[in-house]
Amino acid sequence: MGNSHAKGKLFVISGPSGTGKGTIYHELLKEKNTDFSVSMTTRAPREGEVDGKDYYFVTREEFLANVERGNFLEHAEVFDNMYGTPKDAVERRLERGRNVLLDIDVQGGLQVKAAMPEAVMIFILPPSMAVLRERLEGRGTETQEIIEKRLSQAINEMKLLAEYEYYIVNDDLETAIAEVKSIVTAEGRKVPDKIKSIISKYEEE
Ligand code: ADP
Ligand code: 5GP
């Protein structure tokens, strides 16, 4: 058996808070060969969130120590808290041929694109600002003040849509999930990435 598997692909999923990234993302994780990257954050855990599963919840000091050590693929301050993607875990999984999904804000997305230009960049848009507001309020995990902050930030984030390759309007959830899955499938069938491993498989027979 040769070590002929191709590297996995990195998918960056961004979009305004409340647009449905987390919901879509959790559906995608049911696909085989797809892993979630657990981010580190200084934000307090929400009801039901588990340390090490949803996020690694750390103090600002611990977070900054990780920045110093160069442990992050990207990191950014979002809504007064720090968030970062641990680098080693992502690289190990890609090497093993796993696809990795990152649910990160646009500042982080742009850092990933600069560091790894082969990353597949997907932007999730809400059907309208009114629906975005309903979703944030309906989720009920933030105070009204924080919801207003997230809504006013949404427009700034959407202005960076041009930096992304794909966009999905999350109106009907099932449709949006199917569209993201079709992007993942199509990306997995691109020839330049896979040509070597496809041929070596035939050679090994
Ligand atoms: P994000 O991760 O982008 O902040 P969430 O995935 O938490 O957003 O979604 C915000 C809220 O909107 C949640 O309560 C979720 O159940 C709901 N939601 C997500 N997608 C849809 C959709 N297509 N239709 C209706 N509600 C949705
Ligand atoms: P929340 O606090 O609602 O879980 O996330 C708030 C925002 O932070 C979302 O836009 C989410 O995509 C982003 N985020 C989560 N983890 C990371 C990360 O590791 N890096 C960056 N840059 N953003 C993140």
PDB file of C-alpha atoms and ligand atoms in Angstrom:
ATOM      1  CA  MET A   1       0.000   0.000   0.000  1.00  0.00           C
ATOM      2  CA  GLY A   2       1.512   3.298  -1.021  1.00  0.00           C
ATOM      3  CA  ASN A   3       0.769   6.501   0.771  1.00  0.00           C
ATOM      4  CA  SER A   4      -1.213   7.640  -2.224  1.00  0.00           C
ATOM      5  CA  HIS A   5      -4.171   9.455  -0.702  1.00  0.00           C
ATOM      6  CA  ALA A   6      -4.577  13.103  -1.612  1.00  0.00           C
ATOM      7  CA  LYS A   7      -4.470  15.799   1.040  1.00  0.00           C
ATOM      8  CA  GLY A   8      -7.811  16.912   2.417  1.00  0.00           C
ATOM      9  CA  LYS A   9      -9.346  20.260   1.556  1.00  0.00           C
ATOM     10  CA  LEU A  10      -9.815  23.208   3.840  1.00  0.00           C
ATOM     11  CA  PHE A  11     -13.213  24.928   3.653  1.00  0.00           C
ATOM     12  CA  VAL A  12     -13.679  28.364   5.186  1.00  0.00           C
ATOM     13  CA  ILE A  13     -17.289  29.204   5.993  1.00  0.00           C
ATOM     14  CA  SER A  14     -17.968  32.832   6.906  1.00  0.00           C
ATOM     15  CA  GLY A  15     -20.945  35.149   7.067  1.00  0.00           C
ATOM     16  CA  PRO A  16     -22.679  37.456   9.537  1.00  0.00           C
ATOM     17  CA  SER A  17     -23.521  36.169  12.986  1.00  0.00           C
ATOM     18  CA  GLY A  18     -26.978  34.544  12.949  1.00  0.00           C
ATOM     19  CA  THR A  19     -26.928  33.776   9.231  1.00  0.00           C
ATOM     20  CA  GLY A  20     -26.965  30.009   9.928  1.00  0.00           C
ATOM     21  CA  LYS A  21     -23.297  28.993   9.581  1.00  0.00           C
ATOM     22  CA  GLY A  22     -23.324  26.802  12.674  1.00  0.00           C
ATOM     23  CA  THR A  23     -26.552  25.077  11.636  1.00  0.00           C
ATOM     24  CA  ILE A  24     -25.302  24.298   8.113  1.00  0.00           C
ATOM     25  CA  TYR A  25     -21.906  23.322   9.385  1.00  0.00           C
ATOM     26  CA  HIS A  26     -23.219  20.743  11.847  1.00  0.00           C
ATOM     27  CA  GLU A  27     -25.166  19.115   9.025  1.00  0.00           C
ATOM     28  CA  LEU A  28     -22.002  18.915   6.911  1.00  0.00           C
ATOM     29  CA  LEU A  29     -20.110  17.174   9.678  1.00  0.00           C
ATOM     30  CA  LYS A  30     -22.368  14.175   9.234  1.00  0.00           C
ATOM     31  CA  GLU A  31     -20.584  13.610   5.915  1.00  0.00           C
ATOM     32  CA  LYS A  32     -17.817  11.084   6.148  1.00  0.00           C
ATOM     33  CA  ASN A  33     -14.298  12.401   5.773  1.00  0.00           C
ATOM     34  CA  THR A  34     -15.196  15.834   7.183  1.00  0.00           C
ATOM     35  CA  ASP A  35     -13.893  17.290  10.440  1.00  0.00           C
ATOM     36  CA  PHE A  36     -14.674  20.313  12.500  1.00  0.00           C
ATOM     37  CA  SER A  37     -11.871  22.506  13.788  1.00  0.00           C
ATOM     38  CA  VAL A  38     -12.367  23.433  17.447  1.00  0.00           C
ATOM     39  CA  SER A  39     -11.434  27.094  17.874  1.00  0.00           C
ATOM     40  CA  MET A  40     -10.032  28.718  20.966  1.00  0.00           C
ATOM     41  CA  THR A  41     -11.919  31.686  22.395  1.00  0.00           C
ATOM     42  CA  THR A  42     -11.955  34.084  25.327  1.00  0.00           C
ATOM     43  CA  ARG A  43     -15.784  34.268  25.097  1.00  0.00           C
ATOM     44  CA  ALA A  44     -17.750  32.779  28.005  1.00  0.00           C
ATOM     45  CA  PRO A  45     -19.468  29.448  27.225  1.00  0.00           C
ATOM     46  CA  ARG A  46     -23.156  29.626  26.314  1.00  0.00           C
ATOM     47  CA  GLU A  47     -25.676  27.346  27.998  1.00  0.00           C
ATOM     48  CA  GLY A  48     -24.989  23.821  26.750  1.00  0.00           C
ATOM     49  CA  GLU A  49     -21.600  24.554  25.163  1.00  0.00           C
ATOM     50  CA  VAL A  50     -18.889  22.050  26.071  1.00  0.00           C
ATOM     51  CA  ASP A  51     -15.205  22.920  26.531  1.00  0.00           C
ATOM     52  CA  GLY A  52     -13.071  21.074  23.981  1.00  0.00           C
ATOM     53  CA  LYS A  53     -16.087  20.329  21.786  1.00  0.00           C
ATOM     54  CA  ASP A  54     -17.679  23.663  20.842  1.00  0.00           C
ATOM     55  CA  TYR A  55     -14.625  25.738  21.708  1.00  0.00           C
ATOM     56  CA  TYR A  56     -11.591  25.655  23.940  1.00  0.00           C
ATOM     57  CA  PHE A  57     -12.611  28.312  26.448  1.00  0.00           C
ATOM     58  CA  VAL A  58      -9.532  30.124  27.750  1.00  0.00           C
ATOM     59  CA  THR A  59      -8.543  33.335  29.519  1.00  0.00           C
ATOM     60  CA  ARG A  60      -7.124  36.255  27.570  1.00  0.00           C
ATOM     61  CA  GLU A  61      -3.677  35.476  29.016  1.00  0.00           C
ATOM     62  CA  GLU A  62      -3.789  31.873  27.810  1.00  0.00           C
ATOM     63  CA  PHE A  63      -4.999  33.042  24.407  1.00  0.00           C
ATOM     64  CA  LEU A  64      -2.185  35.578  24.048  1.00  0.00           C
ATOM     65  CA  ALA A  65       0.380  32.947  25.099  1.00  0.00           C
ATOM     66  CA  ASN A  66      -0.839  30.802  22.179  1.00  0.00           C
ATOM     67  CA  VAL A  67      -0.504  33.788  19.826  1.00  0.00           C
ATOM     68  CA  GLU A  68       3.082  34.256  21.059  1.00  0.00           C
ATOM     69  CA  ARG A  69       3.917  30.605  20.414  1.00  0.00           C
ATOM     70  CA  GLY A  70       2.603  30.838  16.849  1.00  0.00           C
ATOM     71  CA  ASN A  71      -0.044  28.192  17.537  1.00  0.00           C
ATOM     72  CA  PHE A  72      -2.783  29.755  15.404  1.00  0.00           C
ATOM     73  CA  LEU A  73      -3.458  29.414  11.690  1.00  0.00           C
ATOM     74  CA  GLU A  74      -5.409  32.664  12.110  1.00  0.00           C
ATOM     75  CA  HIS A  75      -6.835  34.650  14.985  1.00  0.00           C
ATOM     76  CA  ALA A  76      -8.990  37.727  15.309  1.00  0.00           C
ATOM     77  CA  GLU A  77     -10.876  39.862  17.776  1.00  0.00           C
ATOM     78  CA  VAL A  78     -14.612  39.492  17.089  1.00  0.00           C
ATOM     79  CA  PHE A  79     -17.257  41.298  19.170  1.00  0.00           C
ATOM     80  CA  ASP A  80     -14.761  42.065  21.973  1.00  0.00           C
ATOM     81  CA  ASN A  81     -13.519  38.495  22.284  1.00  0.00           C
ATOM     82  CA  MET A  82     -10.525  36.726  20.787  1.00  0.00           C
ATOM     83  CA  TYR A  83     -11.023  33.697  18.538  1.00  0.00           C
ATOM     84  CA  GLY A  84      -8.362  31.553  16.891  1.00  0.00           C
ATOM     85  CA  THR A  85      -7.909  28.363  14.859  1.00  0.00           C
ATOM     86  CA  PRO A  86      -5.285  25.973  16.294  1.00  0.00           C
ATOM     87  CA  LYS A  87      -2.841  25.281  13.468  1.00  0.00           C
ATOM     88  CA  ASP A  88      -1.496  21.797  14.269  1.00  0.00           C
ATOM     89  CA  ALA A  89      -4.878  20.080  14.451  1.00  0.00           C
ATOM     90  CA  VAL A  90      -5.902  21.469  11.053  1.00  0.00           C
ATOM     91  CA  GLU A  91      -2.636  20.488   9.365  1.00  0.00           C
ATOM     92  CA  ARG A  92      -2.656  16.957  10.827  1.00  0.00           C
ATOM     93  CA  ARG A  93      -6.148  16.318   9.521  1.00  0.00           C
ATOM     94  CA  LEU A  94      -5.444  17.676   6.037  1.00  0.00           C
ATOM     95  CA  GLU A  95      -2.349  15.464   5.863  1.00  0.00           C
ATOM     96  CA  ARG A  96      -4.484  12.462   6.735  1.00  0.00           C
ATOM     97  CA  GLY A  97      -6.755  13.291   3.795  1.00  0.00           C
ATOM     98  CA  ARG A  98      -9.634  14.645   5.897  1.00  0.00           C
ATOM     99  CA  ASN A  99     -11.629  17.683   4.795  1.00  0.00           C
ATOM    100  CA  VAL A 100     -11.633  20.381   7.471  1.00  0.00           C
ATOM    101  CA  LEU A 101     -14.326  23.033   7.938  1.00  0.00           C
ATOM    102  CA  LEU A 102     -13.658  26.359   9.617  1.00  0.00           C
ATOM    103  CA  ASP A 103     -16.548  28.516  10.847  1.00  0.00           C
ATOM    104  CA  ILE A 104     -14.662  31.789  11.232  1.00  0.00           C
ATOM    105  CA  ASP A 105     -15.256  35.488  10.750  1.00  0.00           C
ATOM    106  CA  VAL A 106     -14.147  37.357   7.621  1.00  0.00           C
ATOM    107  CA  GLN A 107     -10.970  38.789   9.192  1.00  0.00           C
ATOM    108  CA  GLY A 108      -9.889  35.234   9.975  1.00  0.00           C
ATOM    109  CA  GLY A 109     -11.052  33.985   6.583  1.00  0.00           C
ATOM    110  CA  LEU A 110      -8.783  36.470   4.822  1.00  0.00           C
ATOM    111  CA  GLN A 111      -5.802  35.405   6.939  1.00  0.00           C
ATOM    112  CA  VAL A 112      -6.417  31.762   5.995  1.00  0.00           C
ATOM    113  CA  LYS A 113      -6.703  32.683   2.327  1.00  0.00           C
ATOM    114  CA  ALA A 114      -3.346  34.492   2.513  1.00  0.00           C
ATOM    115  CA  ALA A 115      -1.632  31.576   4.316  1.00  0.00           C
ATOM    116  CA  MET A 116      -3.307  28.795   2.309  1.00  0.00           C
ATOM    117  CA  PRO A 117      -4.494  30.093  -1.090  1.00  0.00           C
ATOM    118  CA  GLU A 118      -5.911  26.654  -1.910  1.00  0.00           C
ATOM    119  CA  ALA A 119      -8.548  26.997   0.858  1.00  0.00           C
ATOM    120  CA  VAL A 120     -12.114  26.961  -0.492  1.00  0.00           C
ATOM    121  CA  MET A 121     -13.889  30.146   0.586  1.00  0.00           C
ATOM    122  CA  ILE A 122     -17.676  29.997   1.125  1.00  0.00           C
ATOM    123  CA  PHE A 123     -19.816  32.921   2.291  1.00  0.00           C
ATOM    124  CA  ILE A 124     -23.274  32.416   3.809  1.00  0.00           C
ATOM    125  CA  LEU A 125     -25.696  35.325   3.321  1.00  0.00           C
ATOM    126  CA  PRO A 126     -29.053  35.850   5.066  1.00  0.00           C
ATOM    127  CA  PRO A 127     -32.118  36.332   2.820  1.00  0.00           C
ATOM    128  CA  SER A 128     -32.520  39.870   4.249  1.00  0.00           C
ATOM    129  CA  MET A 129     -31.496  42.022   7.210  1.00  0.00           C
ATOM    130  CA  ALA A 130     -34.985  41.558   8.686  1.00  0.00           C
ATOM    131  CA  VAL A 131     -34.581  37.768   8.625  1.00  0.00           C
ATOM    132  CA  LEU A 132     -31.086  38.051  10.085  1.00  0.00           C
ATOM    133  CA  ARG A 133     -32.527  40.027  12.996  1.00  0.00           C
ATOM    134  CA  GLU A 134     -35.288  37.442  13.512  1.00  0.00           C
ATOM    135  CA  ARG A 135     -32.739  34.624  13.592  1.00  0.00           C
ATOM    136  CA  LEU A 136     -30.470  36.362  16.084  1.00  0.00           C
ATOM    137  CA  GLU A 137     -33.417  37.228  18.307  1.00  0.00           C
ATOM    138  CA  GLY A 138     -34.922  33.768  17.871  1.00  0.00           C
ATOM    139  CA  ARG A 139     -31.698  32.036  18.865  1.00  0.00           C
ATOM    140  CA  GLY A 140     -31.940  33.886  22.165  1.00  0.00           C
ATOM    141  CA  THR A 141     -28.285  33.486  23.112  1.00  0.00           C
ATOM    142  CA  GLU A 142     -27.309  37.162  23.154  1.00  0.00           C
ATOM    143  CA  THR A 143     -28.607  40.279  24.861  1.00  0.00           C
ATOM    144  CA  GLN A 144     -30.399  42.881  22.715  1.00  0.00           C
ATOM    145  CA  GLU A 145     -27.350  45.143  22.949  1.00  0.00           C
ATOM    146  CA  ILE A 146     -25.052  42.459  21.566  1.00  0.00           C
ATOM    147  CA  ILE A 147     -27.585  41.596  18.843  1.00  0.00           C
ATOM    148  CA  GLU A 148     -27.555  45.261  17.694  1.00  0.00           C
ATOM    149  CA  LYS A 149     -23.745  45.162  17.598  1.00  0.00           C
ATOM    150  CA  ARG A 150     -23.751  41.973  15.530  1.00  0.00           C
ATOM    151  CA  LEU A 151     -26.333  43.411  13.107  1.00  0.00           C
ATOM    152  CA  SER A 152     -24.383  46.608  12.538  1.00  0.00           C
ATOM    153  CA  GLN A 153     -21.234  44.539  11.948  1.00  0.00           C
ATOM    154  CA  ALA A 154     -23.082  42.331   9.415  1.00  0.00           C
ATOM    155  CA  ILE A 155     -22.959  44.935   6.625  1.00  0.00           C
ATOM    156  CA  ASN A 156     -19.204  45.445   7.101  1.00  0.00           C
ATOM    157  CA  GLU A 157     -18.652  41.718   6.835  1.00  0.00           C
ATOM    158  CA  MET A 158     -20.815  41.369   3.720  1.00  0.00           C
ATOM    159  CA  LYS A 159     -18.736  44.088   2.030  1.00  0.00           C
ATOM    160  CA  LEU A 160     -15.900  41.527   1.938  1.00  0.00           C
ATOM    161  CA  LEU A 161     -17.965  39.020  -0.036  1.00  0.00           C
ATOM    162  CA  ALA A 162     -15.817  39.678  -3.131  1.00  0.00           C
ATOM    163  CA  GLU A 163     -12.864  37.999  -1.378  1.00  0.00           C
ATOM    164  CA  TYR A 164     -14.791  34.702  -1.324  1.00  0.00           C
ATOM    165  CA  GLU A 165     -15.300  32.173  -4.123  1.00  0.00           C
ATOM    166  CA  TYR A 166     -18.818  30.910  -3.408  1.00  0.00           C
ATOM    167  CA  TYR A 167     -21.923  32.407  -1.845  1.00  0.00           C
ATOM    168  CA  ILE A 168     -24.998  30.683  -0.498  1.00  0.00           C
ATOM    169  CA  VAL A 169     -28.201  32.497   0.498  1.00  0.00           C
ATOM    170  CA  ASN A 170     -29.509  30.603   3.523  1.00  0.00           C
ATOM    171  CA  ASP A 171     -33.252  31.021   2.975  1.00  0.00           C
ATOM    172  CA  ASP A 172     -34.569  27.458   2.921  1.00  0.00           C
ATOM    173  CA  LEU A 173     -32.211  25.455   5.136  1.00  0.00           C
ATOM    174  CA  GLU A 174     -32.371  22.174   3.209  1.00  0.00           C
ATOM    175  CA  THR A 175     -31.539  23.961  -0.050  1.00  0.00           C
ATOM    176  CA  ALA A 176     -28.627  25.801   1.542  1.00  0.00           C
ATOM    177  CA  ILE A 177     -27.211  22.558   2.976  1.00  0.00           C
ATOM    178  CA  ALA A 178     -27.527  20.808  -0.392  1.00  0.00           C
ATOM    179  CA  GLU A 179     -25.741  23.719  -2.093  1.00  0.00           C
ATOM    180  CA  VAL A 180     -22.818  23.652   0.328  1.00  0.00           C
ATOM    181  CA  LYS A 181     -22.567  19.866  -0.055  1.00  0.00           C
ATOM    182  CA  SER A 182     -22.460  20.249  -3.827  1.00  0.00           C
ATOM    183  CA  ILE A 183     -19.532  22.677  -3.496  1.00  0.00           C
ATOM    184  CA  VAL A 184     -17.671  20.199  -1.280  1.00  0.00           C
ATOM    185  CA  THR A 185     -18.328  17.396  -3.790  1.00  0.00           C
ATOM    186  CA  ALA A 186     -17.266  19.460  -6.798  1.00  0.00           C
ATOM    187  CA  GLU A 187     -14.091  20.642  -5.064  1.00  0.00           C
ATOM    188  CA  GLY A 188     -13.212  17.017  -4.333  1.00  0.00           C
ATOM    189  CA  ARG A 189     -13.411  16.223  -8.037  1.00  0.00           C
ATOM    190  CA  LYS A 190     -11.014  18.880  -9.302  1.00  0.00           C
ATOM    191  CA  VAL A 191      -8.292  17.246 -11.354  1.00  0.00           C
ATOM    192  CA  PRO A 192      -5.104  19.174 -10.466  1.00  0.00           C
ATOM    193  CA  ASP A 193      -5.246  18.126  -6.816  1.00  0.00           C
ATOM    194  CA  LYS A 194      -5.954  14.512  -7.376  1.00  0.00           C
ATOM    195  CA  ILE A 195      -4.208  13.607 -10.583  1.00  0.00           C
ATOM    196  CA  LYS A 196      -1.106  12.155  -8.937  1.00  0.00           C
ATOM    197  CA  SER A 197      -2.943   9.949  -6.494  1.00  0.00           C
ATOM    198  CA  ILE A 198      -5.401   8.781  -9.139  1.00  0.00           C
ATOM    199  CA  ILE A 199      -2.571   7.616 -11.405  1.00  0.00           C
ATOM    200  CA  SER A 200      -0.478   6.055  -8.643  1.00  0.00           C
ATOM    201  CA  LYS A 201      -3.477   3.949  -7.648  1.00  0.00           C
ATOM    202  CA  TYR A 202      -3.489   2.374 -11.131  1.00  0.00           C
ATOM    203  CA  GLU A 203       0.278   1.959 -11.096  1.00  0.00           C
ATOM    204  CA  GLU A 204       0.121   0.096  -7.782  1.00  0.00           C
ATOM    205  CA  GLU A 205      -2.336  -2.489  -9.073  1.00  0.00           C
TER     206      GLU A 205
HETATM  207  P1  ADP B   1     -24.456  31.491  12.993  1.00  0.00           P
HETATM  208  O1  ADP B   1     -23.688  30.240  13.323  1.00  0.00           O
HETATM  209  O2  ADP B   1     -24.213  31.986  11.604  1.00  0.00           O
HETATM  210  O3  ADP B   1     -24.295  32.584  14.011  1.00  0.00           O
HETATM  211  P2  ADP B   1     -26.819  29.838  13.636  1.00  0.00           P
HETATM  212  O4  ADP B   1     -26.507  28.594  12.891  1.00  0.00           O
HETATM  213  O5  ADP B   1     -26.661  29.829  15.122  1.00  0.00           O
HETATM  214  O6  ADP B   1     -26.020  31.105  13.012  1.00  0.00           O
HETATM  215  O7  ADP B   1     -28.323  30.250  13.246  1.00  0.00           O
HETATM  216  C1  ADP B   1     -28.990  31.341  13.873  1.00  0.00           C
HETATM  217  C2  ADP B   1     -30.434  30.941  14.157  1.00  0.00           C
HETATM  218  O8  ADP B   1     -31.152  30.830  12.920  1.00  0.00           O
HETATM  219  C3  ADP B   1     -30.574  29.599  14.866  1.00  0.00           C
HETATM  220  O9  ADP B   1     -31.585  29.705  15.834  1.00  0.00           O
HETATM  221  C4  ADP B   1     -30.938  28.628  13.738  1.00  0.00           C
HETATM  222  O10 ADP B   1     -31.725  27.565  14.203  1.00  0.00           O
HETATM  223  C5  ADP B   1     -31.732  29.523  12.787  1.00  0.00           C
HETATM  224  N1  ADP B   1     -31.627  29.170  11.341  1.00  0.00           N
HETATM  225  C6  ADP B   1     -30.495  28.830  10.666  1.00  0.00           C
HETATM  226  N2  ADP B   1     -30.766  28.611   9.357  1.00  0.00           N
HETATM  227  C7  ADP B   1     -32.103  28.824   9.190  1.00  0.00           C
HETATM  228  C8  ADP B   1     -32.998  28.757   8.046  1.00  0.00           C
HETATM  229  N3  ADP B   1     -32.577  28.454   6.832  1.00  0.00           N
HETATM  230  N4  ADP B   1     -34.290  29.033   8.282  1.00  0.00           N
HETATM  231  C9  ADP B   1     -34.727  29.375   9.511  1.00  0.00           C
HETATM  232  N5  ADP B   1     -33.952  29.446  10.614  1.00  0.00           N
HETATM  233  C10 ADP B   1     -32.643  29.184  10.462  1.00  0.00           C
HETATM  234  P1  5GP B   2     -19.891  32.970  18.347  1.00  0.00           P
HETATM  235  O1  5GP B   2     -19.432  33.788  19.512  1.00  0.00           O
HETATM  236  O2  5GP B   2     -21.307  33.314  17.931  1.00  0.00           O
HETATM  237  O3  5GP B   2     -19.663  31.487  18.545  1.00  0.00           O
HETATM  238  O4  5GP B   2     -18.974  33.381  17.116  1.00  0.00           O
HETATM  239  C1  5GP B   2     -18.862  34.718  16.761  1.00  0.00           C
HETATM  240  C2  5GP B   2     -18.078  34.871  15.482  1.00  0.00           C
HETATM  241  O5  5GP B   2     -16.757  34.382  15.661  1.00  0.00           O
HETATM  242  C3  5GP B   2     -18.660  34.083  14.295  1.00  0.00           C
HETATM  243  O6  5GP B   2     -18.631  34.934  13.149  1.00  0.00           O
HETATM  244  C4  5GP B   2     -17.687  32.942  14.112  1.00  0.00           C
HETATM  245  O7  5GP B   2     -17.608  32.542  12.757  1.00  0.00           O
HETATM  246  C5  5GP B   2     -16.393  33.590  14.559  1.00  0.00           C
HETATM  247  N1  5GP B   2     -15.368  32.615  14.964  1.00  0.00           N
HETATM  248  C6  5GP B   2     -15.526  31.443  15.629  1.00  0.00           C
HETATM  249  N2  5GP B   2     -14.344  30.817  15.780  1.00  0.00           N
HETATM  250  C7  5GP B   2     -13.422  31.596  15.153  1.00  0.00           C
HETATM  251  C8  5GP B   2     -12.000  31.476  14.929  1.00  0.00           C
HETATM  252  O8  5GP B   2     -11.330  30.528  15.330  1.00  0.00           O
HETATM  253  N3  5GP B   2     -11.411  32.497  14.252  1.00  0.00           N
HETATM  254  C9  5GP B   2     -12.093  33.588  13.803  1.00  0.00           C
HETATM  255  N4  5GP B   2     -11.411  34.513  13.134  1.00  0.00           N
HETATM  256  N5  5GP B   2     -13.413  33.724  13.970  1.00  0.00           N
HETATM  257  C10 5GP B   2     -14.069  32.747  14.654  1.00  0.00           C
END
